[in-house]
Structures are given as structure tokens and as C-alpha cells.
PDB file of C-alpha atoms in Angstrom:
ATOM      1  CA  MET E   1     116.811  67.694 111.528  1.00 83.00           C
ATOM      2  CA  ARG E   2     114.424  69.003 108.864  1.00 87.00           C
ATOM      3  CA  LYS E   3     113.111  72.553 108.825  1.00 91.00           C
ATOM      4  CA  PRO E   4     109.927  72.460 110.991  1.00 89.00           C
ATOM      5  CA  GLY E   5     106.689  72.360 109.082  1.00 89.00           C
ATOM      6  CA  SER E   6     104.330  72.103 112.012  1.00 93.00           C
ATOM      7  CA  MET E   7     103.891  73.657 115.464  1.00 93.00           C
ATOM      8  CA  ARG E   8     104.931  70.407 117.186  1.00 95.00           C
ATOM      9  CA  ALA E   9     108.076  70.147 115.085  1.00 94.00           C
ATOM     10  CA  LEU E  10     108.927  73.781 115.866  1.00 94.00           C
ATOM     11  CA  GLU E  11     108.393  73.136 119.584  1.00 95.00           C
ATOM     12  CA  ASP E  12     110.724  70.153 119.390  1.00 95.00           C
ATOM     13  CA  MET E  13     113.370  72.204 117.663  1.00 93.00           C
ATOM     14  CA  GLY E  14     113.079  74.942 120.279  1.00 95.00           C
ATOM     15  CA  ARG E  15     113.699  72.377 123.004  1.00 97.00           C
ATOM     16  CA  VAL E  16     117.133  71.504 121.653  1.00 97.00           C
ATOM     17  CA  ARG E  17     119.609  72.292 124.412  1.00 98.00           C
ATOM     18  CA  LEU E  18     122.597  74.283 123.158  1.00 98.00           C
ATOM     19  CA  SER E  19     124.428  74.398 126.496  1.00 98.00           C
ATOM     20  CA  GLN E  20     123.872  74.242 130.282  1.00 97.00           C
ATOM     21  CA  ASN E  21     121.829  77.448 130.447  1.00 97.00           C
ATOM     22  CA  PHE E  22     120.509  77.886 126.901  1.00 98.00           C
ATOM     23  CA  PHE E  23     117.998  76.302 124.567  1.00 98.00           C
ATOM     24  CA  LEU E  24     117.534  77.112 120.918  1.00 98.00           C
ATOM     25  CA  ARG E  25     114.197  78.761 121.609  1.00 97.00           C
ATOM     26  CA  ASP E  26     115.945  81.429 123.680  1.00 98.00           C
ATOM     27  CA  PHE E  27     117.463  82.828 120.479  1.00 98.00           C
ATOM     28  CA  LEU E  28     114.558  82.690 118.042  1.00 97.00           C
ATOM     29  CA  TYR E  29     112.546  85.770 119.052  1.00 97.00           C
ATOM     30  CA  SER E  30     112.694  88.706 116.629  1.00 97.00           C
ATOM     31  CA  GLU E  31     110.756  91.961 116.784  1.00 97.00           C
ATOM     32  CA  ILE E  32     110.913  92.128 112.988  1.00 97.00           C
ATOM     33  CA  ALA E  33     109.498  88.635 112.632  1.00 97.00           C
ATOM     34  CA  SER E  34     106.810  89.300 115.260  1.00 97.00           C
ATOM     35  CA  LEU E  35     105.662  92.639 113.884  1.00 97.00           C
ATOM     36  CA  TYR E  36     105.768  91.790 110.137  1.00 97.00           C
ATOM     37  CA  GLY E  37     104.713  88.114 110.346  1.00 97.00           C
ATOM     38  CA  ILE E  38     107.845  86.582 108.890  1.00 97.00           C
ATOM     39  CA  PRO E  39     108.719  83.162 110.355  1.00 95.00           C
ATOM     40  CA  ASN E  40     112.117  83.236 112.047  1.00 97.00           C
ATOM     41  CA  ILE E  41     112.874  79.549 111.493  1.00 97.00           C
ATOM     42  CA  PRO E  42     116.219  78.094 110.371  1.00 97.00           C
ATOM     43  CA  ASP E  43     116.346  76.644 106.834  1.00 95.00           C
ATOM     44  CA  ASP E  44     119.172  74.385 108.063  1.00 97.00           C
ATOM     45  CA  PRO E  45     118.407  73.560 111.689  1.00 97.00           C
ATOM     46  CA  ASP E  46     121.437  71.312 112.126  1.00 97.00           C
ATOM     47  CA  LEU E  47     123.875  74.055 111.119  1.00 98.00           C
ATOM     48  CA  ALA E  48     122.041  76.602 113.256  1.00 98.00           C
ATOM     49  CA  ILE E  49     122.227  74.238 116.237  1.00 98.00           C
ATOM     50  CA  ALA E  50     125.941  73.546 115.701  1.00 98.00           C
ATOM     51  CA  ALA E  51     126.746  77.259 115.388  1.00 98.00           C
ATOM     52  CA  GLY E  52     124.617  78.119 118.370  1.00 98.00           C
ATOM     53  CA  ARG E  53     126.362  75.548 120.481  1.00 98.00           C
ATOM     54  CA  GLY E  54     129.700  77.100 119.588  1.00 98.00           C
ATOM     55  CA  LEU E  55     128.456  80.535 120.628  1.00 98.00           C
ATOM     56  CA  CYS E  56     127.001  79.239 123.895  1.00 98.00           C
ATOM     57  CA  GLU E  57     129.755  76.952 124.940  1.00 98.00           C
ATOM     58  CA  HIS E  58     132.701  79.198 124.053  1.00 98.00           C
ATOM     59  CA  LEU E  59     131.314  82.667 124.868  1.00 98.00           C
ATOM     60  CA  LEU E  60     127.943  82.868 126.639  1.00 98.00           C
ATOM     61  CA  GLU E  61     128.452  80.150 129.221  1.00 98.00           C
ATOM     62  CA  PRO E  62     131.831  81.565 130.386  1.00 98.00           C
ATOM     63  CA  LEU E  63     130.240  85.015 130.729  1.00 98.00           C
ATOM     64  CA  TRP E  64     127.303  83.552 132.665  1.00 98.00           C
ATOM     65  CA  ALA E  65     129.680  81.591 134.958  1.00 98.00           C
ATOM     66  CA  ARG E  66     131.701  84.695 135.742  1.00 98.00           C
ATOM     67  CA  PHE E  67     129.036  87.431 135.903  1.00 98.00           C
ATOM     68  CA  GLY E  68     125.646  85.791 136.247  1.00 97.00           C
ATOM     69  CA  ARG E  69     122.546  86.523 134.261  1.00 96.00           C
ATOM     70  CA  ILE E  70     122.704  87.457 130.603  1.00 97.00           C
ATOM     71  CA  SER E  71     119.776  88.778 128.545  1.00 97.00           C
ATOM     72  CA  ILE E  72     119.430  88.025 124.865  1.00 97.00           C
ATOM     73  CA  ARG E  73     118.343  91.145 122.973  1.00 96.00           C
ATOM     74  CA  SER E  74     118.695  89.845 119.410  1.00 96.00           C
ATOM     75  CA  ALA E  75     120.192  86.664 118.050  1.00 98.00           C
ATOM     76  CA  TYR E  76     119.256  84.264 115.266  1.00 98.00           C
ATOM     77  CA  ARG E  77     117.628  85.721 112.164  1.00 98.00           C
ATOM     78  CA  SER E  78     116.363  83.714 109.186  1.00 98.00           C
ATOM     79  CA  ALA E  79     117.703  84.888 105.832  1.00 98.00           C
ATOM     80  CA  ALA E  80     114.172  86.143 105.054  1.00 97.00           C
ATOM     81  CA  VAL E  81     113.901  88.152 108.296  1.00 98.00           C
ATOM     82  CA  ASN E  82     117.389  89.649 107.902  1.00 98.00           C
ATOM     83  CA  ASP E  83     116.775  90.571 104.257  1.00 98.00           C
ATOM     84  CA  PHE E  84     113.518  92.287 105.142  1.00 98.00           C
ATOM     85  CA  GLY E  85     115.299  94.194 107.921  1.00 98.00           C
ATOM     86  CA  ASN E  86     118.068  95.238 105.577  1.00 98.00           C
ATOM     87  CA  ARG E  87     115.745  96.426 102.831  1.00 97.00           C
ATOM     88  CA  HIS E  88     113.605  98.392 105.281  1.00 97.00           C
ATOM     89  CA  LYS E  89     116.571  99.942 107.138  1.00 97.00           C
ATOM     90  CA  LEU E  90     115.848  98.134 110.425  1.00 96.00           C
ATOM     91  CA  ASN E  91     119.452  97.860 111.555  1.00 93.00           C
ATOM     92  CA  CYS E  92     120.253  94.640 109.643  1.00 95.00           C
ATOM     93  CA  SER E  93     123.248  94.461 107.308  1.00 95.00           C
ATOM     94  CA  ALA E  94     123.055  92.615 103.978  1.00 97.00           C
ATOM     95  CA  ASN E  95     122.607  88.855 104.184  1.00 97.00           C
ATOM     96  CA  GLU E  96     126.055  88.140 102.813  1.00 97.00           C
ATOM     97  CA  LYS E  97     127.613  90.171 105.597  1.00 96.00           C
ATOM     98  CA  ASN E  98     125.473  88.401 108.225  1.00 97.00           C
ATOM     99  CA  PHE E  99     126.119  84.814 107.170  1.00 98.00           C
ATOM    100  CA  ALA E 100     127.737  83.102 110.162  1.00 98.00           C
ATOM    101  CA  GLY E 101     126.668  86.215 112.156  1.00 98.00           C
ATOM    102  CA  HIS E 102     123.012  86.716 112.971  1.00 98.00           C
ATOM    103  CA  ILE E 103     122.186  84.234 110.176  1.00 98.00           C
ATOM    104  CA  TRP E 104     123.401  81.099 111.968  1.00 98.00           C
ATOM    105  CA  ASP E 105     122.246  78.580 109.325  1.00 98.00           C
ATOM    106  CA  HIS E 106     124.443  79.893 106.485  1.00 98.00           C
ATOM    107  CA  ARG E 107     128.252  79.681 106.366  1.00 98.00           C
ATOM    108  CA  ASP E 108     130.303  82.750 105.510  1.00 97.00           C
ATOM    109  CA  ALA E 109     132.143  83.257 102.263  1.00 95.00           C
ATOM    110  CA  GLY E 110     135.091  81.347 103.622  1.00 95.00           C
ATOM    111  CA  GLY E 111     132.954  78.293 104.497  1.00 97.00           C
ATOM    112  CA  ARG E 112     133.052  78.867 108.268  1.00 97.00           C
ATOM    113  CA  MET E 113     130.079  78.516 110.494  1.00 98.00           C
ATOM    114  CA  GLY E 114     129.335  81.055 113.249  1.00 98.00           C
ATOM    115  CA  ALA E 115     126.707  82.756 115.286  1.00 98.00           C
ATOM    116  CA  THR E 116     126.038  86.178 116.828  1.00 98.00           C
ATOM    117  CA  ALA E 117     123.852  87.256 119.738  1.00 98.00           C
ATOM    118  CA  SER E 118     123.254  90.747 120.999  1.00 98.00           C
ATOM    119  CA  ILE E 119     123.418  90.448 124.783  1.00 98.00           C
ATOM    120  CA  VAL E 120     123.271  92.485 128.004  1.00 98.00           C
ATOM    121  CA  VAL E 121     125.438  91.538 131.002  1.00 98.00           C
ATOM    122  CA  HIS E 122     123.332  92.476 134.014  1.00 98.00           C
ATOM    123  CA  ALA E 123     126.255  92.724 136.411  1.00 98.00           C
ATOM    124  CA  PHE E 124     127.893  95.371 134.199  1.00 98.00           C
ATOM    125  CA  LEU E 125     124.915  97.772 134.073  1.00 98.00           C
ATOM    126  CA  PRO E 126     125.442  99.627 137.432  1.00 97.00           C
ATOM    127  CA  TYR E 127     129.100 100.317 136.599  1.00 98.00           C
ATOM    128  CA  TYR E 128     128.274 101.327 132.982  1.00 98.00           C
ATOM    129  CA  GLU E 129     125.445 103.647 134.076  1.00 97.00           C
ATOM    130  CA  ARG E 130     127.740 105.327 136.565  1.00 97.00           C
ATOM    131  CA  THR E 131     130.865 105.668 134.462  1.00 97.00           C
ATOM    132  CA  GLY E 132     129.992 105.107 130.774  1.00 97.00           C
ATOM    133  CA  HIS E 133     133.183 103.054 130.582  1.00 97.00           C
ATOM    134  CA  TRP E 134     132.091 100.391 128.132  1.00 98.00           C
ATOM    135  CA  GLU E 135     135.693  99.498 127.441  1.00 98.00           C
ATOM    136  CA  ALA E 136     135.917  97.674 130.806  1.00 98.00           C
ATOM    137  CA  LEU E 137     133.642  94.911 129.576  1.00 98.00           C
ATOM    138  CA  ALA E 138     135.197  94.965 126.095  1.00 98.00           C
ATOM    139  CA  TRP E 139     138.725  94.376 127.397  1.00 98.00           C
ATOM    140  CA  TRP E 140     137.618  91.667 129.824  1.00 98.00           C
ATOM    141  CA  VAL E 141     136.064  89.736 126.984  1.00 98.00           C
ATOM    142  CA  HIS E 142     139.117  90.340 124.806  1.00 98.00           C
ATOM    143  CA  ASP E 143     141.443  88.955 127.500  1.00 98.00           C
ATOM    144  CA  HIS E 144     139.354  85.904 128.411  1.00 98.00           C
ATOM    145  CA  LEU E 145     137.221  84.666 125.512  1.00 98.00           C
ATOM    146  CA  PRO E 146     137.806  83.433 121.906  1.00 98.00           C
ATOM    147  CA  TYR E 147     135.301  85.857 120.304  1.00 98.00           C
ATOM    148  CA  ALA E 148     135.447  86.780 116.603  1.00 98.00           C
ATOM    149  CA  ASP E 149     133.783  90.177 116.547  1.00 98.00           C
ATOM    150  CA  ILE E 150     132.114  92.596 119.014  1.00 98.00           C
ATOM    151  CA  GLU E 151     130.002  95.707 118.483  1.00 98.00           C
ATOM    152  CA  PHE E 152     128.834  97.818 121.443  1.00 98.00           C
ATOM    153  CA  PHE E 153     125.611  99.939 121.524  1.00 98.00           C
ATOM    154  CA  PRO E 154     124.613 102.793 123.888  1.00 97.00           C
ATOM    155  CA  LYS E 155     121.316 101.345 125.183  1.00 97.00           C
ATOM    156  CA  LEU E 156     122.081  98.998 128.197  1.00 97.00           C
ATOM    157  CA  CYS E 157     125.615  98.643 126.804  1.00 98.00           C
ATOM    158  CA  ALA E 158     124.213  95.748 124.759  1.00 98.00           C
ATOM    159  CA  PHE E 159     126.769  94.260 122.385  1.00 98.00           C
ATOM    160  CA  ASN E 160     126.840  91.930 119.440  1.00 98.00           C
ATOM    161  CA  LEU E 161     129.084  88.964 120.385  1.00 98.00           C
ATOM    162  CA  GLN E 162     130.129  86.690 117.531  1.00 98.00           C
ATOM    163  CA  TRP E 163     131.682  83.230 117.696  1.00 98.00           C
ATOM    164  CA  LYS E 164     133.115  81.713 114.534  1.00 97.00           C
ATOM    165  CA  GLU E 165     134.943  78.473 113.964  1.00 96.00           C
ATOM    166  CA  GLY E 166     138.707  78.595 113.260  1.00 93.00           C
ATOM    167  CA  VAL E 167     141.131  81.291 114.385  1.00 86.00           C
ATOM    168  CA  PRO E 168     139.076  84.191 115.793  1.00 90.00           C
ATOM    169  CA  ALA E 169     139.663  87.623 114.270  1.00 93.00           C
ATOM    170  CA  ARG E 170     138.964  89.368 117.637  1.00 97.00           C
ATOM    171  CA  ARG E 171     137.863  92.862 116.521  1.00 98.00           C
ATOM    172  CA  ILE E 172     135.976  95.330 118.738  1.00 98.00           C
ATOM    173  CA  TYR E 173     133.926  98.301 117.548  1.00 98.00           C
ATOM    174  CA  SER E 174     131.667 100.692 119.440  1.00 98.00           C
ATOM    175  CA  PHE E 175     128.745 102.949 118.527  1.00 98.00           C
ATOM    176  CA  ILE E 176     128.828 104.555 121.988  1.00 98.00           C
ATOM    177  CA  PRO E 177     129.739 108.282 121.948  1.00 94.00           C
ATOM    178  CA  PRO E 178     131.982 110.078 122.495  1.00 93.00           C
ATOM    179  CA  ARG E 179     134.446 107.186 122.098  1.00 91.00           C
ATOM    180  CA  ARG E 180     132.777 105.492 119.166  1.00 95.00           C
ATOM    181  CA  GLY E 181     134.883 103.723 116.567  1.00 97.00           C
ATOM    182  CA  LEU E 182     137.372 100.870 116.456  1.00 98.00           C
ATOM    183  CA  LEU E 183     138.791  99.839 119.834  1.00 98.00           C
ATOM    184  CA  THR E 184     141.096  97.129 118.639  1.00 98.00           C
ATOM    185  CA  LYS E 185     141.766  94.570 115.930  1.00 97.00           C
ATOM    186  CA  ARG E 186     144.648  92.273 114.932  1.00 96.00           C
ATOM    187  CA  GLY E 187     147.674  94.379 114.003  1.00 96.00           C
ATOM    188  CA  MET E 188     146.920  97.351 116.339  1.00 97.00           C
ATOM    189  CA  GLY E 189     149.323  97.988 119.120  1.00 96.00           C
ATOM    190  CA  ASN E 190     146.759  97.517 121.873  1.00 97.00           C
ATOM    191  CA  TRP E 191     145.573  94.099 120.569  1.00 97.00           C
ATOM    192  CA  GLU E 192     148.304  92.045 122.229  1.00 96.00           C
ATOM    193  CA  GLY E 193     148.917  91.587 125.964  1.00 96.00           C
ATOM    194  CA  ARG E 194     146.647  91.909 128.960  1.00 96.00           C
ATOM    195  CA  HIS E 195     144.396  94.858 129.868  1.00 98.00           C
ATOM    196  CA  GLU E 196     143.550  94.442 133.568  1.00 97.00           C
ATOM    197  CA  ALA E 197     143.927  98.157 134.190  1.00 97.00           C
ATOM    198  CA  GLU E 198     140.828  98.733 132.053  1.00 97.00           C
ATOM    199  CA  TYR E 199     138.454  96.435 134.000  1.00 98.00           C
ATOM    200  CA  GLY E 200     140.046  96.180 137.467  1.00 97.00           C
ATOM    201  CA  GLU E 201     137.868  98.916 138.923  1.00 97.00           C
ATOM    202  CA  TRP E 202     134.727  97.297 137.666  1.00 98.00           C
ATOM    203  CA  LEU E 203     135.643  93.861 138.999  1.00 98.00           C
ATOM    204  CA  GLY E 204     136.340  95.459 142.330  1.00 96.00           C
ATOM    205  CA  THR E 205     132.721  96.697 142.552  1.00 95.00           C
ATOM    206  CA  LEU E 206     131.404  93.110 142.171  1.00 94.00           C
ATOM    207  CA  GLY E 207     132.660  91.985 145.566  1.00 76.00           C
TER     208      GLY E 207
END
């Protein structure tokens, strides 16, 4: 598929179904793009679609199937949008660090494709707002899904969830005080095994 050069072509690209519950258009909205008038359109639609399907099929659909509705807070960024956000300190890392992350249509330095979406799991919000225990959701994902990287944020307990082809690194970091910092990564003692004790109370509230 070529990069869209007309409204109709962009509409057609947005209608591409990535998985049962998601279309490509669901991931294209960007506040930066909207406010500053920068088109948020993939340069390589085929690669963006392939990476997005990996994210949806391996991570987002299993979350939806287990917990219900998911909201997308931020997802695909074109290289131009991400670069603008980085240069203007709008919470975007450098393009090279975001290839195969928020920039779905560029492979990372190792040649792997990947995709990131910042999401909110609606079923987790009541428990999080009552307890602040973001680790419950983090450990459930760690035990059940082949994610590459996760970063948690205080507002709505939204988190960046990354899928990447190949063997997943499986690293979790949080910006939520007072327990901000690295939760786990390969080589840490808590990385292996199961962690039901961390999320059992939350699951019990779901009925």
C-alpha cells in the first residue's frame, strides 16, 4: 500500500482491520498532529499495518477478551510528529528510540518491527483509584502476555504497551510515585515465576 495522497486513500487506509476489535484509524489520532497541523500518516503503511497487527493480536485483544473495553490514549506517531514532539519537549523521545515503538513504520536498530500504544484498561480504574496499586495490572500482563516493554503513568494508570517481533525483552517501568522506577527486567530476581499474589485481590473485585 502506498502512502495516502488523498482523503479517499487515507479513508481506505484507516479502514484496514488490524484485529477483531481494532482498525488502523483507531490508532492515528495525535494531539500534537491535531494542534500543530502535522499529518500523522505512515510513510510505510504496510509496515505500520503489520506492526499494528502484532500489537493488537498479541497484546490488545487478549486484554480486551479478559477485561473488556480498552481506551487508546496515544499510539502511532509519524516520524515528523514524533520529531516535533521531541524537539518541543512534548513527552516524545528521539525518533531513533521510538522506532518500532510509537513510530510503527520504522524498524529498530536491530531490524525488528514493533508497535506501542498507550492504553487505559477501564476495568482496572476502580481498583487503582482505591488502592494506587498499579503493580497488580503490571504483574498480570507480565504473567500472561508476550509484551516487550511497559511504562506506567499516574493519570488513569495509562501505560505504554509495546509489542516487538522476536524474543520479548519484558521490562516494566513506572512513573507513578511513590514507587516509581524499574519494577522488573530480565536478570532481576522477580522476573521469573508467577505473581498471582500481586493481582489476586484485584481479580477478586471483578466478580
